[in-house]
PDB file of C-alpha atoms in Angstrom:
ATOM      1  CA  MET A   1      -1.666  10.198  38.446  1.00  0.00           C
ATOM      2  CA  SER A   2      -0.499   6.803  37.341  1.00  0.00           C
ATOM      3  CA  ASP A   3       2.836   5.231  38.261  1.00  0.00           C
ATOM      4  CA  THR A   4       3.032   3.179  35.074  1.00  0.00           C
ATOM      5  CA  SER A   5       5.758   3.925  32.583  1.00  0.00           C
ATOM      6  CA  PRO A   6       4.872   5.107  29.059  1.00  0.00           C
ATOM      7  CA  ALA A   7       4.180   2.414  26.497  1.00  0.00           C
ATOM      8  CA  ARG A   8       7.276   1.315  24.606  1.00  0.00           C
ATOM      9  CA  VAL A   9       7.485   1.375  20.845  1.00  0.00           C
ATOM     10  CA  THR A  10       8.222  -2.145  19.592  1.00  0.00           C
ATOM     11  CA  ALA A  11      10.853  -2.970  17.009  1.00  0.00           C
ATOM     12  CA  ALA A  12       8.175  -4.141  14.567  1.00  0.00           C
ATOM     13  CA  ARG A  13       6.420  -0.772  14.745  1.00  0.00           C
ATOM     14  CA  LYS A  14       9.731   1.013  14.183  1.00  0.00           C
ATOM     15  CA  ALA A  15      10.446  -1.183  11.161  1.00  0.00           C
ATOM     16  CA  VAL A  16       7.036  -0.491   9.612  1.00  0.00           C
ATOM     17  CA  ALA A  17       7.451   3.231  10.300  1.00  0.00           C
ATOM     18  CA  GLY A  18      10.853   3.128   8.588  1.00  0.00           C
ATOM     19  CA  VAL A  19       9.352   1.479   5.516  1.00  0.00           C
ATOM     20  CA  LEU A  20       6.601   4.118   5.441  1.00  0.00           C
ATOM     21  CA  LEU A  21       9.228   6.877   5.516  1.00  0.00           C
ATOM     22  CA  VAL A  22      11.518   5.334   2.879  1.00  0.00           C
ATOM     23  CA  ALA A  23       8.869   4.240   0.364  1.00  0.00           C
ATOM     24  CA  PRO A  24       8.079   7.743  -0.985  1.00  0.00           C
ATOM     25  CA  PHE A  25      11.769   8.451  -1.579  1.00  0.00           C
ATOM     26  CA  ALA A  26      12.131   5.247  -3.571  1.00  0.00           C
ATOM     27  CA  VAL A  27       9.181   6.281  -5.742  1.00  0.00           C
ATOM     28  CA  TYR A  28      10.506   9.821  -6.214  1.00  0.00           C
ATOM     29  CA  LEU A  29      13.947   8.542  -7.226  1.00  0.00           C
ATOM     30  CA  ALA A  30      12.537   6.124  -9.826  1.00  0.00           C
ATOM     31  CA  VAL A  31      12.018   8.941 -12.351  1.00  0.00           C
ATOM     32  CA  PRO A  32      12.326   6.768 -15.492  1.00  0.00           C
ATOM     33  CA  SER A  33       9.278   4.788 -14.371  1.00  0.00           C
ATOM     34  CA  TYR A  34       7.003   7.841 -14.445  1.00  0.00           C
ATOM     35  CA  ALA A  35       8.740  10.184 -16.915  1.00  0.00           C
ATOM     36  CA  LYS A  36       6.102   9.876 -19.616  1.00  0.00           C
ATOM     37  CA  GLU A  37       3.176  11.852 -20.959  1.00  0.00           C
ATOM     38  CA  SER A  38       0.454   9.250 -21.187  1.00  0.00           C
ATOM     39  CA  PRO A  39      -1.971   8.415 -19.704  1.00  0.00           C
ATOM     40  CA  ARG A  40      -3.337  11.904 -19.235  1.00  0.00           C
ATOM     41  CA  LEU A  41      -5.699  12.831 -16.434  1.00  0.00           C
ATOM     42  CA  ALA A  42      -7.835  15.953 -16.972  1.00  0.00           C
ATOM     43  CA  GLY A  43      -5.346  17.091 -19.604  1.00  0.00           C
ATOM     44  CA  PHE A  44      -2.315  16.762 -17.331  1.00  0.00           C
ATOM     45  CA  PRO A  45       0.530  14.464 -18.390  1.00  0.00           C
ATOM     46  CA  PHE A  46       1.195  11.392 -16.256  1.00  0.00           C
ATOM     47  CA  PHE A  47       4.414  12.920 -14.899  1.00  0.00           C
ATOM     48  CA  TYR A  48       2.588  15.771 -13.178  1.00  0.00           C
ATOM     49  CA  TRP A  49      -0.443  13.999 -11.740  1.00  0.00           C
ATOM     50  CA  TRP A  50       1.654  11.043 -10.539  1.00  0.00           C
ATOM     51  CA  GLN A  51       3.861  13.412  -8.536  1.00  0.00           C
ATOM     52  CA  LEU A  52       0.831  15.159  -7.084  1.00  0.00           C
ATOM     53  CA  VAL A  53      -0.658  11.839  -5.980  1.00  0.00           C
ATOM     54  CA  TRP A  54       2.604  10.951  -4.268  1.00  0.00           C
ATOM     55  CA  VAL A  55       2.748  14.288  -2.458  1.00  0.00           C
ATOM     56  CA  LEU A  56      -0.570  13.345  -0.849  1.00  0.00           C
ATOM     57  CA  LEU A  57       0.524   9.747  -0.206  1.00  0.00           C
ATOM     58  CA  THR A  58       3.757  10.980   1.380  1.00  0.00           C
ATOM     59  CA  GLY A  59       1.727  12.971   3.888  1.00  0.00           C
ATOM     60  CA  LEU A  60      -0.245   9.834   4.725  1.00  0.00           C
ATOM     61  CA  CYS A  61       2.958   7.801   5.078  1.00  0.00           C
ATOM     62  CA  VAL A  62       4.541  10.356   7.415  1.00  0.00           C
ATOM     63  CA  GLY A  63       1.333  10.553   9.462  1.00  0.00           C
ATOM     64  CA  GLY A  64       1.182   6.767   9.687  1.00  0.00           C
ATOM     65  CA  ALA A  65       4.805   6.583  10.805  1.00  0.00           C
ATOM     66  CA  HIS A  66       4.101   9.180  13.466  1.00  0.00           C
ATOM     67  CA  LEU A  67       1.092   7.259  14.770  1.00  0.00           C
ATOM     68  CA  LEU A  68       3.113   4.036  14.897  1.00  0.00           C
ATOM     69  CA  THR A  69       5.998   5.544  16.851  1.00  0.00           C
ATOM     70  CA  ARG A  70       4.352   7.988  19.234  1.00  0.00           C
ATOM     71  CA  ARG A  71       4.340   7.032  22.881  1.00  0.00           C
ATOM     72  CA  ARG A  72       1.065   6.974  24.689  1.00  0.00           C
ATOM     73  CA  GLY A  73       0.643   7.969  28.321  1.00  0.00           C
ATOM     74  CA  GLY A  74       3.756  10.132  28.542  1.00  0.00           C
ATOM     75  CA  ALA A  75       3.996  13.338  30.550  1.00  0.00           C
ATOM     76  CA  ARG A  76       2.521  16.398  28.892  1.00  0.00           C
TER      77      ARG A  76
END
């Protein structure tokens, strides 16, 4: 067993994680920017496929924020 303390999460990592968590909300709240029908993708209006893309990107953003802020070497 090691006597070293767990790695600390730096302020820069916390700031980047915060941006990753806030960015999807900013996109979701900007409805007038994507409330349109064209361009269509596979017959779906822009409004629907844009939201679906951001559901996937939100998962990536949350996962990235988790990876940036988790502590390594902690007790299990």
